[in-house]
Amino acid sequence: MTITLARSHTIYSMKAVESAQERARALKSPELEAFYDNMLELGAERFVTTPSSTGALDPLYEDCPNFGEVLDDLTRYLGLSIAGGAGVNVMPVLLLGDPGVGKTHFGKRLAAVLGTEFEFISMNALSAGFVITGSSSTWKGAKCGKVAERLVRGKFANPVVLLDEVEKATGSTQSDPMSALYQLLEPETSRAFHDEFIDVDLDASQVFWVLTANSLDGIPPALLSRMAIYEIPTPTPDQAAGIARRVYVGLLRELKLQNMDEDLDDSVLDKLSEVSPREMRKALLDGLGYAVAAGRASLAPEDVRLKADPCKRKIGF
């Protein structure tokens, strides 16, 4: 049996927050002062979670079967953590693969099995730098970045933070998202992460970083050197069939359709293997509606009505 173990980790200095709050009062910034009030009320301690067994990752081998290489490495790192009684020491992970292979889904499932929180940040935006580091409190509409918000308002010091499409990151000279990553992806410098809005150092060294990209083009070599890179393949037909079965069974339980057959015919699986998991879920949900309306207890091929899109190529999980 696997349980989640948790220890306490200090995210910020309470004295530093009190000093910053005094500065906010002098600047007559009620929004910033309220944020510091919240930080003091929540306290500086957050949980760092570690599963008690490497078996915690076993469900991901079935749920994300095309992520075997990265899961093998994570299993070894988790084993080292359990043996030494320390936190999981993992380099930032870059998942490289075509759209639809399941990179974001993997990040969400990883957070779930680790017993921590998940934060999604799209890097395909002009304001990506501000989204990560926050904006100066002197600016109109200023607010903290997503990293600081997760660490301050969340319960965990080791959330899984997924940076999506990192190769498409853009920004201005005042807010270069890549410059923020140089600090955050290094264990030593991330211990004193400075959010522009909060103006208090935060310890982001426990964050589990997962980055996704469709290509290495546009990612600086110096940044790549800070990450473990994994090429994620499209699922094989057998893997896609397994994913479809799990999505289907999950829907039956979610909808409490106890009279429906839990097995899917091979002809149904063949049709579903052409679409992504998100499309699988919608296709199966619609198909169940057609089957129930027809008074059948099993899904037939004609129930799975995939919408043709001539501009869309086949994608995997």
CSV table of C-alpha atoms in Angstrom, one decimal:
chain,number,residue,atom,x,y,z
A,1,MET,CA,0.0,0.0,0.0
A,2,THR,CA,1.3,3.5,-1.0
A,3,ILE,CA,0.6,6.5,1.2
A,4,THR,CA,1.7,10.1,0.8
A,5,LEU,CA,4.3,11.3,3.4
A,6,ALA,CA,4.6,15.1,4.0
A,7,ARG,CA,7.1,17.3,5.7
A,8,SER,CA,7.1,21.0,6.3
A,9,HIS,CA,9.2,23.5,4.3
A,10,THR,CA,9.6,27.3,4.8
A,11,ILE,CA,8.6,29.3,1.7
A,12,TYR,CA,9.3,32.8,2.9
A,13,SER,CA,10.5,34.9,5.9
A,14,MET,CA,7.7,36.2,8.1
A,15,LYS,CA,9.9,39.1,9.1
A,16,ALA,CA,10.6,40.0,5.5
A,17,VAL,CA,6.8,40.0,4.9
A,18,GLU,CA,6.2,42.3,7.9
A,19,SER,CA,8.9,44.7,6.6
A,20,ALA,CA,7.3,44.7,3.1
A,21,GLN,CA,3.9,45.4,4.6
A,22,GLU,CA,5.3,48.5,6.3
A,23,ARG,CA,6.6,49.7,3.0
A,24,ALA,CA,3.2,49.0,1.4
A,25,ARG,CA,1.5,51.2,4.0
A,26,ALA,CA,4.0,54.0,3.3
A,27,LEU,CA,3.2,53.7,-0.4
A,28,LYS,CA,-0.5,53.6,0.4
A,29,SER,CA,-1.0,50.4,-1.6
A,30,PRO,CA,-4.1,48.7,-0.1
A,31,GLU,CA,-4.0,45.8,-2.6
A,32,LEU,CA,-0.4,45.0,-1.8
A,33,GLU,CA,-1.0,45.5,2.0
A,34,ALA,CA,-3.9,43.0,1.8
A,35,PHE,CA,-1.7,40.5,0.0
A,36,TYR,CA,0.9,40.7,2.8
A,37,ASP,CA,-1.9,40.3,5.4
A,38,ASN,CA,-2.9,37.1,3.6
A,39,MET,CA,0.8,35.9,3.6
A,40,LEU,CA,1.0,36.5,7.4
A,41,GLU,CA,-2.3,34.8,8.0
A,42,LEU,CA,-1.3,31.7,6.0
A,43,GLY,CA,2.1,31.5,7.6
A,44,ALA,CA,5.4,30.6,5.9
A,45,GLU,CA,5.2,26.7,6.1
A,46,ARG,CA,4.0,24.5,3.2
A,47,PHE,CA,4.0,20.7,2.7
A,48,VAL,CA,6.5,18.8,0.6
A,49,THR,CA,5.0,15.4,-0.3
A,50,THR,CA,6.7,12.1,-1.1
A,51,PRO,CA,4.9,8.8,-1.9
A,52,SER,CA,5.9,6.0,0.5
A,53,SER,CA,6.5,3.6,-2.4
A,54,THR,CA,7.6,3.7,-6.0
A,55,GLY,CA,4.4,1.9,-6.7
A,56,ALA,CA,2.7,5.3,-6.6
A,57,LEU,CA,3.9,5.7,-10.2
A,58,ASP,CA,2.5,2.4,-11.4
A,59,PRO,CA,-0.9,3.8,-12.5
A,60,LEU,CA,0.8,6.2,-14.9
A,61,TYR,CA,2.4,3.3,-16.8
A,62,GLU,CA,-1.2,2.3,-17.7
A,63,ASP,CA,-2.7,5.8,-18.0
A,64,CYS,CA,0.2,7.3,-20.0
A,65,PRO,CA,1.8,4.2,-21.7
A,66,ASN,CA,3.9,6.2,-24.1
A,67,PHE,CA,5.7,7.9,-21.2
A,68,GLY,CA,7.7,4.8,-20.2
A,69,GLU,CA,11.1,6.3,-20.5
A,70,VAL,CA,10.4,9.3,-18.2
A,71,LEU,CA,8.5,7.2,-15.8
A,72,ASP,CA,11.4,4.7,-15.5
A,73,ASP,CA,13.7,7.6,-14.5
A,74,LEU,CA,11.2,9.1,-12.1
A,75,THR,CA,10.8,5.7,-10.4
A,76,ARG,CA,14.5,5.5,-9.8
A,77,TYR,CA,14.6,9.0,-8.4
A,78,LEU,CA,11.7,8.3,-6.2
A,79,GLY,CA,13.4,5.2,-5.0
A,80,LEU,CA,16.5,7.2,-4.0
A,81,SER,CA,14.3,9.7,-2.1
A,82,ILE,CA,12.6,6.9,-0.2
A,83,ALA,CA,15.8,5.2,0.7
A,84,GLY,CA,17.5,8.4,1.9
A,85,GLY,CA,14.4,10.0,3.5
A,86,ALA,CA,14.9,13.2,1.5
A,87,GLY,CA,12.7,15.0,-1.0
A,88,VAL,CA,12.5,13.9,-4.6
A,89,ASN,CA,15.5,15.3,-6.3
A,90,VAL,CA,14.6,15.6,-10.0
A,91,MET,CA,15.9,17.9,-12.7
A,92,PRO,CA,13.3,19.9,-14.6
A,93,VAL,CA,11.7,17.7,-17.2
A,94,LEU,CA,11.2,18.7,-20.8
A,95,LEU,CA,8.6,16.6,-22.7
A,96,LEU,CA,9.2,16.9,-26.4
A,97,GLY,CA,6.6,15.7,-28.8
A,98,ASP,CA,3.8,16.4,-31.3
A,99,PRO,CA,0.6,18.1,-30.2
A,100,GLY,CA,-1.8,15.5,-28.7
A,101,VAL,CA,0.6,13.0,-27.3
A,102,GLY,CA,-0.6,13.7,-23.8
A,103,LYS,CA,2.1,16.0,-22.3
A,104,THR,CA,-0.3,18.1,-20.3
A,105,HIS,CA,-2.4,15.1,-19.2
A,106,PHE,CA,0.8,13.5,-17.9
A,107,GLY,CA,1.7,16.6,-15.8
A,108,LYS,CA,-1.8,16.5,-14.2
A,109,ARG,CA,-1.6,12.8,-13.4
A,110,LEU,CA,1.9,13.2,-12.1
A,111,ALA,CA,0.7,15.8,-9.6
A,112,ALA,CA,-2.1,13.6,-8.5
A,113,VAL,CA,0.1,10.5,-7.8
A,114,LEU,CA,2.6,12.7,-5.9
A,115,GLY,CA,-0.2,14.0,-3.8
A,116,THR,CA,0.5,17.7,-4.6
A,117,GLU,CA,-1.1,20.6,-6.6
A,118,PHE,CA,-0.8,21.3,-10.3
A,119,GLU,CA,-0.3,24.7,-12.0
A,120,PHE,CA,-0.6,25.2,-15.8
A,121,ILE,CA,1.2,28.2,-17.4
A,122,SER,CA,1.0,28.8,-21.2
A,123,MET,CA,4.3,30.2,-22.5
A,124,ASN,CA,2.7,31.1,-25.9
A,125,ALA,CA,1.8,34.6,-24.8
A,126,LEU,CA,3.4,38.1,-25.0
A,127,SER,CA,3.0,38.5,-21.3
A,128,ALA,CA,4.6,35.2,-20.3
A,129,GLY,CA,7.4,36.9,-18.3
A,130,PHE,CA,4.8,38.8,-16.2
A,131,VAL,CA,2.8,35.6,-15.8
A,132,ILE,CA,5.8,33.9,-14.2
A,133,THR,CA,7.5,36.7,-12.3
A,134,GLY,CA,4.6,39.1,-11.6
A,135,SER,CA,4.5,42.8,-12.4
A,136,SER,CA,5.7,45.8,-10.4
A,137,SER,CA,3.3,47.0,-7.7
A,138,THR,CA,3.7,50.5,-9.1
A,139,TRP,CA,2.0,49.5,-12.3
A,140,LYS,CA,-1.8,49.8,-12.8
A,141,GLY,CA,-3.5,46.4,-12.5
A,142,ALA,CA,-0.3,44.8,-11.1
A,143,LYS,CA,-0.5,41.3,-9.6
A,144,CYS,CA,1.8,38.5,-8.6
A,145,GLY,CA,2.9,35.8,-11.0
A,146,LYS,CA,1.4,32.3,-11.1
A,147,VAL,CA,4.5,30.7,-9.4
A,148,ALA,CA,4.3,33.0,-6.4
A,149,GLU,CA,0.5,32.7,-6.2
A,150,ARG,CA,0.7,28.9,-6.1
A,151,LEU,CA,3.4,28.9,-3.5
A,152,VAL,CA,1.7,31.5,-1.3
A,153,ARG,CA,-1.9,30.5,-1.6
A,154,GLY,CA,-1.4,26.8,-2.1
A,155,LYS,CA,-0.8,24.2,0.5
A,156,PHE,CA,2.4,22.7,-1.0
A,157,ALA,CA,6.0,23.8,-1.6
A,158,ASN,CA,6.4,21.1,-4.3
A,159,PRO,CA,3.6,21.7,-6.8
A,160,VAL,CA,3.9,20.4,-10.3
A,161,VAL,CA,4.2,23.5,-12.5
A,162,LEU,CA,3.8,22.8,-16.2
A,163,LEU,CA,5.1,25.4,-18.7
A,164,ASP,CA,3.4,24.7,-21.9
A,165,GLU,CA,4.9,25.3,-25.4
A,166,VAL,CA,8.1,26.8,-23.9
A,167,GLU,CA,9.6,27.1,-27.4
A,168,LYS,CA,7.0,29.7,-28.2
A,169,ALA,CA,7.7,32.0,-25.3
A,170,THR,CA,7.9,35.7,-26.2
A,171,GLY,CA,8.2,38.8,-24.2
A,172,SER,CA,9.4,42.4,-24.1
A,173,THR,CA,12.9,43.5,-23.0
A,174,GLN,CA,11.4,44.4,-19.6
A,175,SER,CA,9.7,40.9,-19.2
A,176,ASP,CA,11.7,38.2,-20.9
A,177,PRO,CA,10.2,34.8,-19.8
A,178,MET,CA,13.4,32.9,-20.5
A,179,SER,CA,15.4,35.1,-18.0
A,180,ALA,CA,13.0,34.1,-15.3
A,181,LEU,CA,13.5,30.4,-16.1
A,182,TYR,CA,17.3,30.6,-15.8
A,183,GLN,CA,16.8,31.4,-12.1
A,184,LEU,CA,13.8,29.1,-11.4
A,185,LEU,CA,15.3,26.0,-13.0
A,186,GLU,CA,18.5,26.1,-11.0
A,187,PRO,CA,18.2,24.7,-7.4
A,188,GLU,CA,20.5,27.2,-5.8
A,189,THR,CA,19.1,30.4,-7.3
A,190,SER,CA,15.4,29.2,-7.1
A,191,ARG,CA,15.8,29.3,-3.3
A,192,ALA,CA,15.5,33.1,-3.5
A,193,PHE,CA,12.9,33.6,-6.3
A,194,HIS,CA,11.9,37.3,-6.5
A,195,ASP,CA,8.3,38.0,-7.6
A,196,GLU,CA,8.1,41.7,-8.8
A,197,PHE,CA,4.7,42.3,-7.2
A,198,ILE,CA,5.4,40.7,-3.8
A,199,ASP,CA,8.9,42.0,-3.5
A,200,VAL,CA,9.7,39.2,-1.0
A,201,ASP,CA,12.0,36.3,-1.7
A,202,LEU,CA,10.3,32.9,-2.1
A,203,ASP,CA,11.8,29.5,-1.9
A,204,ALA,CA,10.8,27.8,-5.2
A,205,SER,CA,13.5,25.1,-5.0
A,206,GLN,CA,11.0,22.3,-4.3
A,207,VAL,CA,8.8,23.0,-7.3
A,208,PHE,CA,8.6,20.0,-9.7
A,209,TRP,CA,9.0,21.6,-13.2
A,210,VAL,CA,7.5,20.0,-16.3
A,211,LEU,CA,8.1,21.8,-19.6
A,212,THR,CA,6.5,20.9,-22.9
A,213,ALA,CA,7.5,21.7,-26.4
A,214,ASN,CA,6.8,20.6,-29.9
A,215,SER,CA,10.3,21.4,-31.1
A,216,LEU,CA,13.7,22.4,-29.6
A,217,ASP,CA,13.8,25.3,-32.0
A,218,GLY,CA,13.8,28.6,-30.1
A,219,ILE,CA,14.9,27.2,-26.7
A,220,PRO,CA,18.3,28.5,-25.8
A,221,PRO,CA,21.0,25.8,-25.2
A,222,ALA,CA,21.8,27.3,-21.8
A,223,LEU,CA,18.2,26.6,-20.8
A,224,LEU,CA,18.2,23.1,-22.3
A,225,SER,CA,21.3,22.2,-20.2
A,226,ARG,CA,19.1,22.7,-17.1
A,227,MET,CA,16.6,20.0,-18.1
A,228,ALA,CA,16.2,16.3,-18.7
A,229,ILE,CA,14.8,16.0,-22.2
A,230,TYR,CA,12.5,13.2,-23.2
A,231,GLU,CA,11.0,12.5,-26.7
A,232,ILE,CA,7.4,11.4,-26.2
A,233,PRO,CA,6.2,9.1,-29.0
A,234,THR,CA,2.7,8.7,-30.3
A,235,PRO,CA,0.9,5.8,-28.7
A,236,THR,CA,0.9,2.5,-30.5
A,237,PRO,CA,-2.5,1.1,-31.5
A,238,ASP,CA,-2.5,-1.2,-28.5
A,239,GLN,CA,-1.7,1.7,-26.2
A,240,ALA,CA,-4.4,3.8,-27.7
A,241,ALA,CA,-6.9,1.0,-27.2
A,242,GLY,CA,-5.9,0.7,-23.6
A,243,ILE,CA,-6.4,4.5,-23.1
A,244,ALA,CA,-9.8,4.3,-24.7
A,245,ARG,CA,-10.9,1.5,-22.4
A,246,ARG,CA,-9.9,3.4,-19.3
A,247,VAL,CA,-11.6,6.6,-20.5
A,248,TYR,CA,-14.8,4.5,-21.2
A,249,VAL,CA,-14.8,2.7,-17.9
A,250,GLY,CA,-14.2,6.0,-16.1
A,251,LEU,CA,-17.2,7.5,-17.9
A,252,LEU,CA,-19.4,4.5,-16.9
A,253,ARG,CA,-18.5,5.0,-13.2
A,254,GLU,CA,-18.9,8.8,-13.4
A,255,LEU,CA,-22.3,8.6,-15.0
A,256,LYS,CA,-23.3,5.6,-12.8
A,257,LEU,CA,-24.3,3.5,-15.9
A,258,GLN,CA,-24.2,0.2,-14.1
A,259,ASN,CA,-26.2,-1.7,-16.8
A,260,MET,CA,-23.8,-0.8,-19.6
A,261,ASP,CA,-21.2,-3.4,-20.8
A,262,GLU,CA,-17.7,-2.4,-19.7
A,263,ASP,CA,-16.1,-4.1,-22.7
A,264,LEU,CA,-15.6,-2.2,-26.0
A,265,ASP,CA,-15.7,-4.0,-29.3
A,266,ASP,CA,-12.5,-4.0,-31.4
A,267,SER,CA,-14.3,-2.1,-34.2
A,268,VAL,CA,-15.2,0.7,-31.7
A,269,LEU,CA,-11.6,0.7,-30.4
A,270,ASP,CA,-10.3,1.0,-34.0
A,271,LYS,CA,-12.3,4.2,-34.5
A,272,LEU,CA,-11.3,5.7,-31.2
A,273,SER,CA,-7.6,5.1,-31.9
A,274,GLU,CA,-7.7,7.9,-34.4
A,275,VAL,CA,-8.4,10.6,-31.9
A,276,SER,CA,-6.8,12.2,-28.8
A,277,PRO,CA,-8.0,11.4,-25.2
A,278,ARG,CA,-10.0,14.6,-25.0
A,279,GLU,CA,-11.8,13.7,-28.3
A,280,MET,CA,-12.1,10.1,-27.0
A,281,ARG,CA,-14.0,11.3,-24.0
A,282,LYS,CA,-16.4,13.4,-26.0
A,283,ALA,CA,-16.9,10.7,-28.6
A,284,LEU,CA,-17.6,8.1,-25.9
A,285,LEU,CA,-19.9,10.4,-24.0
A,286,ASP,CA,-21.9,11.1,-27.2
A,287,GLY,CA,-21.8,7.4,-28.1
A,288,LEU,CA,-23.2,6.4,-24.7
A,289,GLY,CA,-26.0,8.8,-25.3
A,290,TYR,CA,-26.9,7.2,-28.6
A,291,ALA,CA,-26.6,3.7,-27.1
A,292,VAL,CA,-28.8,4.5,-24.2
A,293,ALA,CA,-31.4,6.2,-26.4
A,294,ALA,CA,-31.5,3.1,-28.6
A,295,GLY,CA,-32.0,0.8,-25.5
A,296,ARG,CA,-28.7,-1.0,-26.0
A,297,ALA,CA,-26.3,-2.1,-23.1
A,298,SER,CA,-23.2,-1.9,-25.3
A,299,LEU,CA,-21.5,0.6,-27.6
A,300,ALA,CA,-21.8,-0.1,-31.3
A,301,PRO,CA,-19.4,1.3,-34.0
A,302,GLU,CA,-22.2,3.5,-35.3
A,303,ASP,CA,-22.5,5.2,-31.9
A,304,VAL,CA,-19.0,6.6,-32.2
A,305,ARG,CA,-19.6,9.5,-34.6
A,306,LEU,CA,-16.3,11.2,-35.2
A,307,LYS,CA,-16.4,14.6,-36.8
A,308,ALA,CA,-14.3,14.8,-39.9
A,309,ASP,CA,-11.8,17.6,-40.1
A,310,PRO,CA,-9.8,17.7,-43.3
A,311,CYS,CA,-7.3,20.2,-41.9
A,312,LYS,CA,-6.5,17.9,-38.9
A,313,ARG,CA,-4.0,15.1,-39.1
A,314,LYS,CA,-4.1,12.0,-36.9
A,315,ILE,CA,-2.7,12.6,-33.5
A,316,GLY,CA,-2.0,10.3,-30.5
A,317,PHE,CA,-2.6,10.5,-26.8
